[in-house]
Amino acid sequence: MSAPPTLPRQPLGHRFRLLWSAVSVAGLGDGIGLTAMPLLAGQLTSDPRDVSIVFVAEQLPWLVVGLISGVAADRLDRRRVLWITDLLRAVVVGVFTAAILLGQASIALLGGIALLLGAAQVMYVGAWGGMVPALVAPSGRTRANGALQASAQVTGNLLGSPLGAVLFTVSVAAPFAVQTACIASAAVLVALLPGSYRAHRPVATPKRSIRREVAEGVNWLWNHGFLRLLCVASGASNLVVVGLTAVLVLYTRDVLHLSGIGYGLVMAAFAIGGLVGAVAVAWLAERIGTGRTLTIAMIGQAATVAAAGSVSSSVAFCCFIGCYGAAALAFNVVAVSVRQSLVPDRLLGRVSMAYQMINAGASALGAVASGVVAHSLGLRAPFAAGAGLLLAFSALTAFGLRRHRSVAHATTEPAR
């Protein structure tokens, strides 16, 4: 797993900057909603199982339409799917805002809105997977994905989370109104992106059934040893981060004794760490190699989750959560870049969605398990369980990388 050769940096281009702007604006809105939704749930109930229902509902569409969205991404113009999906998301959040103003908020409604937003997110992610490879050369993809993740962390968590908490104290409906405006603006920015973004297919490729196209993507992922390993490791990472997020609003209130604004600051600490990880990971991967970066990031997640769950000081908790954010985002940036470089463009949507569907299933399981464990054993228990799971998968990842040394060059070589 030697480090790949350092390549001269190329500019990412004006089309990438337009995409980056859309991600930044949407990230601000999503960060506001990400904080306001759990705060509203916590206002409606104190049962961690009920709070976790909202997170489960958001993940369920992945299991229902995830693979189909991958087929759509490989058949349709991916840019068009992105802006239409964002427009529909803006409509859903706008309707939810009106319902709150009318006094109709409930856990059931929150679950329904989360389900609709989750379905839209599935379609968005399916098309999103092919955008960076269409805009950026292989040598620049880790840097491009790092820039996108860094921007999402700054606008989504560092700015959006505290702002969502502040807006929530002013009016329960205010954060969702601002989220609506942000998502609608992102839809406009993506619609302005020039060019066609259909997958490149051989001219003689005959039309096939959706079932056969889905099977082709799933089989490709299953038969690729390293991506299969990376998918399982990513699933474990998602299971833990979603599980902890599902109970975090109750943990900060009942264990750390923080207010709603304090919860927003905890989310901001995660974002600061994520920003550092997303910015630094390209530099790190260039020097120590992709494989070592993945292993270090996985071990870092396990260590910081264990530390965060063992402290009582809110300051120490924020420090460890920040380090957890750095490790989690570093792992995610490298994993996405590897997948984009290894999978052929004609299969990218389907393989990405098969990959993401497994991750989403793990996320839904994490939300359910975390709520049950916290209810039965206390709010610290999900941290201990999550740390143990991440440590086990750290060992699995390290062992698997020894069998797939060529992954060290995955982010610098184009897929064939």
Coordinates of C-alpha atoms in Angstrom, one line a residue:
M1 CA 0.0 0.0 0.0
S2 CA 2.6 2.5 -1.0
A3 CA 1.6 6.1 -1.7
P4 CA 0.7 7.0 -5.2
P5 CA 2.9 9.4 -7.1
T6 CA 2.0 13.1 -6.5
L7 CA 0.4 14.6 -9.7
P8 CA 0.4 18.3 -10.7
R9 CA -2.8 19.9 -9.5
Q10 CA -5.3 21.0 -12.3
P11 CA -8.0 23.6 -11.9
L12 CA -11.4 22.1 -11.1
G13 CA -13.2 24.4 -13.6
H14 CA -16.1 26.8 -13.6
R15 CA -18.7 24.1 -14.0
F16 CA -17.5 22.4 -10.8
R17 CA -17.6 25.7 -9.0
L18 CA -21.3 26.1 -10.0
L19 CA -22.0 22.6 -8.7
W20 CA -20.0 23.5 -5.5
S21 CA -22.2 26.6 -5.0
A22 CA -25.4 24.5 -5.3
V23 CA -24.1 22.0 -2.8
S24 CA -23.1 24.9 -0.4
V25 CA -26.5 26.5 -0.5
A26 CA -28.4 23.2 -0.2
G27 CA -26.1 22.2 2.6
L28 CA -27.0 25.4 4.6
G29 CA -30.7 24.5 4.3
D30 CA -30.2 20.8 5.2
G31 CA -28.0 21.8 8.2
I32 CA -30.8 24.0 9.5
G33 CA -33.3 21.2 9.0
L34 CA -31.0 18.6 10.5
T35 CA -30.9 20.5 13.7
A36 CA -34.6 21.7 13.8
M37 CA -36.1 18.3 13.1
P38 CA -34.6 16.5 16.1
L39 CA -35.4 19.6 18.3
L40 CA -39.0 19.4 17.2
A41 CA -39.1 15.7 17.8
G42 CA -37.6 16.2 21.3
Q43 CA -40.2 18.8 22.0
L44 CA -43.0 16.3 21.1
T45 CA -41.6 13.2 22.9
S46 CA -38.9 12.1 25.4
D47 CA -38.9 8.5 24.3
P48 CA -35.7 7.7 22.3
R49 CA -37.6 5.0 20.4
D50 CA -40.0 7.6 19.1
V51 CA -37.2 10.0 18.1
S52 CA -35.4 7.2 16.3
I53 CA -38.6 6.6 14.2
V54 CA -37.9 9.8 12.3
F55 CA -34.4 8.7 11.3
V56 CA -35.7 5.2 10.3
A57 CA -38.3 6.7 8.1
E58 CA -35.7 8.8 6.3
Q59 CA -33.7 5.6 5.5
L60 CA -36.5 3.3 4.4
P61 CA -36.8 4.7 0.8
W62 CA -33.3 3.4 0.1
L63 CA -34.4 -0.1 0.6
V64 CA -37.5 0.4 -1.7
V65 CA -36.3 2.6 -4.6
G66 CA -32.6 2.7 -4.2
L67 CA -31.7 0.3 -7.0
I68 CA -34.3 1.8 -9.3
S69 CA -32.9 5.3 -8.8
G70 CA -29.5 3.9 -10.0
V71 CA -31.1 2.7 -13.2
A72 CA -32.7 6.1 -13.7
A73 CA -29.3 7.8 -13.2
D74 CA -27.7 5.7 -15.9
R75 CA -30.6 6.3 -18.3
L76 CA -31.4 10.0 -17.8
D77 CA -29.6 13.3 -17.7
R78 CA -28.2 13.4 -14.2
R79 CA -28.2 17.2 -14.0
R80 CA -32.0 17.2 -14.7
V81 CA -32.7 14.6 -12.0
L82 CA -30.8 16.7 -9.5
W83 CA -32.6 20.0 -10.0
I84 CA -36.0 18.4 -10.3
T85 CA -35.4 16.5 -7.1
D86 CA -34.3 19.6 -5.2
L87 CA -37.4 21.4 -6.4
L88 CA -39.6 18.6 -5.1
R89 CA -37.8 18.7 -1.8
A90 CA -38.4 22.4 -1.5
V91 CA -42.1 21.8 -2.0
V92 CA -42.2 19.1 0.7
V93 CA -40.5 21.2 3.2
G94 CA -42.6 24.2 2.3
V95 CA -45.8 22.2 2.9
F96 CA -44.3 21.0 6.2
T97 CA -43.7 24.6 7.3
A98 CA -47.3 25.4 6.6
A99 CA -48.5 22.4 8.7
I100 CA -46.4 23.6 11.6
L101 CA -47.8 27.1 11.4
L102 CA -51.3 25.5 11.5
G103 CA -50.4 23.6 14.7
Q104 CA -50.4 20.1 13.1
A105 CA -46.9 18.9 14.1
S106 CA -46.7 15.4 15.4
I107 CA -44.3 12.5 15.5
A108 CA -46.4 10.8 12.8
L109 CA -46.1 13.8 10.6
L110 CA -42.4 14.1 11.2
G111 CA -42.0 10.5 10.1
G112 CA -44.1 11.1 7.0
I113 CA -42.0 14.1 6.0
A114 CA -38.8 12.3 6.7
L115 CA -40.0 9.4 4.4
L116 CA -40.7 11.8 1.5
L117 CA -37.5 13.7 1.9
G118 CA -35.7 10.4 2.1
A119 CA -37.2 9.2 -1.2
A120 CA -36.1 12.5 -2.8
Q121 CA -32.7 12.1 -1.4
V122 CA -32.4 8.6 -2.9
M123 CA -33.1 9.9 -6.4
Y124 CA -30.7 12.8 -5.8
V125 CA -27.8 10.6 -4.7
G126 CA -28.3 8.2 -7.6
A127 CA -27.8 11.0 -10.1
W128 CA -25.1 12.7 -8.0
G129 CA -22.7 9.8 -8.2
G130 CA -21.8 10.6 -11.8
M131 CA -21.5 14.4 -11.6
V132 CA -18.0 14.7 -10.2
P133 CA -16.5 12.2 -12.6
A134 CA -18.1 14.1 -15.5
L135 CA -16.6 17.4 -14.3
V136 CA -13.2 16.5 -12.8
A137 CA -10.3 14.4 -14.1
P138 CA -9.4 11.3 -12.0
S139 CA -6.3 13.0 -10.4
G140 CA -8.5 15.8 -9.0
R141 CA -11.4 13.7 -7.7
T142 CA -10.2 13.3 -4.1
R143 CA -9.6 17.1 -4.0
A144 CA -13.0 17.8 -5.6
N145 CA -14.9 15.5 -3.2
G146 CA -13.0 17.0 -0.3
A147 CA -14.0 20.5 -1.4
L148 CA -17.6 19.4 -1.6
Q149 CA -17.6 17.7 1.7
A150 CA -15.8 20.6 3.3
S151 CA -18.3 23.1 2.0
A152 CA -21.2 20.9 3.1
Q153 CA -19.7 20.8 6.6
V154 CA -19.2 24.6 6.8
T155 CA -22.6 25.5 5.5
G156 CA -24.5 22.5 6.8
N157 CA -23.2 21.9 10.2
L158 CA -20.9 24.8 11.2
L159 CA -23.3 27.5 10.0
G160 CA -26.6 25.7 9.5
S161 CA -26.8 23.7 12.8
P162 CA -26.3 26.7 15.1
L163 CA -28.5 28.8 12.9
G164 CA -31.2 26.1 12.9
A165 CA -31.1 26.1 16.8
V166 CA -31.4 29.9 17.0
L167 CA -34.2 30.0 14.5
F168 CA -36.0 27.3 16.4
T169 CA -36.0 29.4 19.5
V170 CA -37.5 32.3 17.6
S171 CA -40.2 30.2 15.9
V172 CA -40.7 26.5 15.3
A173 CA -41.6 27.1 11.7
A174 CA -38.7 29.6 11.0
P175 CA -35.9 27.1 10.3
F176 CA -38.0 25.1 7.9
A177 CA -39.0 28.2 6.0
V178 CA -35.3 29.1 5.5
Q179 CA -34.6 25.5 4.5
T180 CA -37.2 25.7 1.8
A181 CA -35.6 28.8 0.3
C182 CA -32.1 27.3 0.4
I183 CA -33.1 24.1 -1.4
A184 CA -35.1 26.0 -4.0
S185 CA -32.0 28.2 -4.7
A186 CA -29.8 25.1 -5.1
A187 CA -32.3 23.7 -7.7
V188 CA -31.9 26.9 -9.7
L189 CA -28.1 26.7 -9.6
V190 CA -28.0 23.1 -10.8
A191 CA -30.4 23.9 -13.6
L192 CA -28.0 26.6 -14.8
L193 CA -25.2 24.0 -15.1
P194 CA -24.3 23.8 -18.9
G195 CA -23.9 20.6 -20.8
S196 CA -25.4 17.1 -21.0
Y197 CA -24.8 14.6 -18.2
R198 CA -26.1 11.3 -19.6
A199 CA -24.0 8.2 -18.9
H200 CA -21.8 7.1 -21.8
R201 CA -23.1 3.9 -23.2
P202 CA -21.9 1.9 -26.3
V203 CA -24.0 2.9 -29.3
A204 CA -25.1 -0.7 -30.0
T205 CA -26.3 -1.3 -26.4
P206 CA -29.9 -2.7 -26.6
K207 CA -32.6 -1.6 -24.2
R208 CA -33.0 -4.0 -21.4
S209 CA -35.5 -4.4 -18.5
I210 CA -35.0 -2.6 -15.3
R211 CA -34.5 -5.9 -13.5
R212 CA -31.6 -6.9 -15.7
E213 CA -30.0 -3.5 -15.4
V214 CA -30.3 -3.5 -11.6
A215 CA -28.8 -7.0 -11.5
E216 CA -25.9 -5.9 -13.6
G217 CA -25.0 -3.1 -11.1
V218 CA -25.4 -5.4 -8.1
N219 CA -23.3 -8.2 -9.6
W220 CA -20.5 -5.7 -10.6
L221 CA -20.3 -4.5 -7.0
W222 CA -20.5 -8.0 -5.5
N223 CA -17.8 -9.4 -7.8
H224 CA -15.3 -6.5 -7.1
G225 CA -13.5 -7.6 -4.0
F226 CA -12.2 -4.3 -2.7
L227 CA -15.4 -2.3 -3.4
R228 CA -17.4 -5.1 -1.6
L229 CA -15.1 -4.7 1.4
L230 CA -15.3 -0.9 1.3
C231 CA -19.1 -1.1 1.1
V232 CA -19.3 -3.3 4.2
A233 CA -16.9 -0.9 6.1
S234 CA -18.9 2.1 5.0
G235 CA -22.1 0.4 6.2
A236 CA -20.6 -0.1 9.6
S237 CA -19.5 3.6 9.7
N238 CA -23.0 4.8 8.7
L239 CA -24.7 2.5 11.2
V240 CA -22.8 4.1 14.0
V241 CA -23.0 7.7 12.9
V242 CA -26.8 7.5 12.2
G243 CA -27.4 5.6 15.4
L244 CA -25.6 8.2 17.5
T245 CA -27.3 11.0 15.7
A246 CA -30.7 9.5 16.4
V247 CA -30.2 9.8 20.2
L248 CA -27.9 12.8 20.3
V249 CA -30.6 15.4 20.9
L250 CA -31.6 13.5 24.1
Y251 CA -28.0 12.8 25.0
T252 CA -27.1 16.4 25.0
R253 CA -30.2 17.4 26.9
D254 CA -30.3 14.6 29.6
V255 CA -26.6 13.6 30.0
L256 CA -24.7 16.8 29.1
H257 CA -27.6 19.1 30.3
L258 CA -27.3 21.4 27.3
S259 CA -30.1 23.5 25.7
G260 CA -31.2 23.4 22.1
I261 CA -28.5 25.9 21.2
G262 CA -26.0 23.7 23.0
Y263 CA -27.1 20.8 20.7
G264 CA -26.5 23.0 17.7
L265 CA -23.0 23.8 19.0
V266 CA -22.3 20.0 19.4
M267 CA -23.3 19.6 15.7
A268 CA -21.0 22.5 14.8
A269 CA -18.1 20.8 16.6
F270 CA -18.7 17.7 14.4
A271 CA -18.7 20.0 11.4
I272 CA -15.4 21.7 12.4
G273 CA -13.8 18.3 12.6
G274 CA -15.4 17.2 9.4
L275 CA -14.1 20.3 7.7
V276 CA -10.5 19.5 8.8
G277 CA -10.8 15.9 7.7
A278 CA -12.3 16.8 4.3
V279 CA -9.7 19.4 3.6
A280 CA -6.7 17.4 4.8
V281 CA -7.5 14.0 3.4
A282 CA -6.3 14.6 -0.2
W283 CA -2.9 15.8 1.2
L284 CA -2.8 12.7 3.5
A285 CA -3.8 10.2 0.8
E286 CA -1.1 11.6 -1.5
R287 CA 1.6 11.0 1.0
I288 CA 0.7 7.8 2.8
G289 CA -1.6 6.1 0.3
T290 CA -5.3 5.5 0.0
G291 CA -5.2 2.2 1.9
R292 CA -3.4 3.6 5.0
T293 CA -5.7 6.6 5.0
L294 CA -8.8 4.4 5.0
T295 CA -7.4 2.3 7.9
I296 CA -6.4 5.2 10.0
A297 CA -9.7 6.9 9.5
M298 CA -11.6 3.8 10.6
I299 CA -9.5 3.4 13.7
G300 CA -9.9 7.1 14.5
Q301 CA -13.7 6.7 14.4
A302 CA -13.6 3.9 16.9
A303 CA -11.3 5.7 19.3
T304 CA -13.2 9.0 19.3
V305 CA -16.6 7.4 19.6
A306 CA -15.4 5.5 22.7
A307 CA -13.9 8.6 24.2
A308 CA -17.0 10.8 23.5
G309 CA -19.2 8.3 25.3
S310 CA -17.1 8.1 28.4
V311 CA -16.8 11.8 29.3
S312 CA -19.2 14.0 31.3
S313 CA -17.8 17.4 30.3
S314 CA -19.6 19.1 27.4
V315 CA -16.3 20.7 26.3
A316 CA -14.5 17.4 26.2
F317 CA -17.5 15.8 24.4
C318 CA -17.3 18.5 21.7
C319 CA -13.6 17.9 21.3
F320 CA -14.0 14.2 20.8
I321 CA -17.0 14.7 18.5
G322 CA -15.0 17.1 16.4
C323 CA -12.2 14.4 16.1
Y324 CA -14.9 11.9 15.2
G325 CA -16.1 14.2 12.5
A326 CA -12.6 14.5 11.0
A327 CA -12.2 10.7 10.9
A328 CA -15.6 10.0 9.5
L329 CA -15.4 12.6 6.7
A330 CA -11.9 11.6 5.7
F331 CA -13.1 8.0 5.4
N332 CA -16.1 9.1 3.4
V333 CA -14.2 11.3 0.9
V334 CA -11.7 8.6 0.1
A335 CA -14.3 5.9 -0.2
V336 CA -16.4 8.0 -2.6
S337 CA -13.3 8.9 -4.7
V338 CA -12.3 5.3 -4.9
R339 CA -15.7 4.2 -6.1
Q340 CA -15.9 7.0 -8.7
S341 CA -12.6 6.0 -10.1
L342 CA -13.1 2.2 -10.2
V343 CA -16.6 2.0 -11.6
P344 CA -17.2 2.5 -15.3
D345 CA -19.4 5.5 -16.1
R346 CA -22.2 3.4 -17.7
L347 CA -22.6 1.5 -14.4
L348 CA -21.8 4.3 -12.0
G349 CA -25.4 5.0 -11.0
R350 CA -26.4 1.4 -10.5
V351 CA -23.3 0.4 -8.6
S352 CA -23.4 3.5 -6.5
M353 CA -27.0 2.9 -5.5
A354 CA -26.4 -0.7 -4.7
Y355 CA -23.5 0.5 -2.5
Q356 CA -25.7 3.2 -1.0
M357 CA -28.6 0.9 -0.4
I358 CA -26.5 -1.3 1.8
N359 CA -25.3 1.8 3.6
A360 CA -28.9 3.0 4.1
G361 CA -30.0 -0.4 5.4
A362 CA -27.2 -0.2 7.9
S363 CA -28.2 3.4 8.8
A364 CA -31.8 2.3 9.4
L365 CA -30.6 -0.6 11.6
G366 CA -28.4 1.8 13.5
A367 CA -31.3 4.2 14.2
V368 CA -33.5 1.4 15.5
A369 CA -30.8 -0.3 17.5
S370 CA -29.6 2.9 19.0
G371 CA -33.1 3.8 20.2
V372 CA -33.7 0.4 21.7
V373 CA -30.2 0.2 23.4
A374 CA -30.5 3.7 24.8
H375 CA -34.0 2.9 26.1
S376 CA -32.8 -0.3 27.8
L377 CA -29.3 0.5 28.9
G378 CA -29.0 4.3 29.0
L379 CA -27.9 7.0 26.6
R380 CA -24.2 6.2 26.9
A381 CA -24.6 2.6 25.8
P382 CA -24.9 3.3 22.0
F383 CA -21.4 5.0 22.1
A384 CA -19.8 1.9 23.7
A385 CA -21.5 -0.4 21.2
G386 CA -20.6 1.8 18.3
A387 CA -17.0 2.0 19.3
G388 CA -16.8 -1.8 19.5
L389 CA -18.3 -2.3 16.1
L390 CA -16.0 0.2 14.5
L391 CA -13.0 -1.3 16.1
A392 CA -14.0 -4.8 14.7
F393 CA -14.4 -3.3 11.2
S394 CA -11.1 -1.4 11.5
A395 CA -9.4 -4.8 11.7
L396 CA -11.4 -6.2 8.8
T397 CA -10.6 -3.2 6.7
A398 CA -6.9 -3.5 7.4
F399 CA -6.9 -7.2 6.7
G400 CA -8.8 -6.7 3.4
L401 CA -6.4 -3.9 2.2
R402 CA -3.5 -6.3 2.5
R403 CA -5.2 -8.4 -0.1
H404 CA -6.0 -5.5 -2.4
R405 CA -2.8 -3.4 -2.5
S406 CA -3.7 -1.9 -5.9
V407 CA -6.3 0.3 -4.2
A408 CA -3.5 2.6 -3.4
H409 CA -3.7 3.9 -7.0
A410 CA -7.5 3.9 -7.3
T411 CA -8.0 7.6 -7.0
T412 CA -5.4 8.5 -9.6
E413 CA -6.3 6.0 -12.4
P414 CA -9.5 6.2 -14.5
A415 CA -12.0 3.4 -14.6
R416 CA -12.0 1.3 -17.7

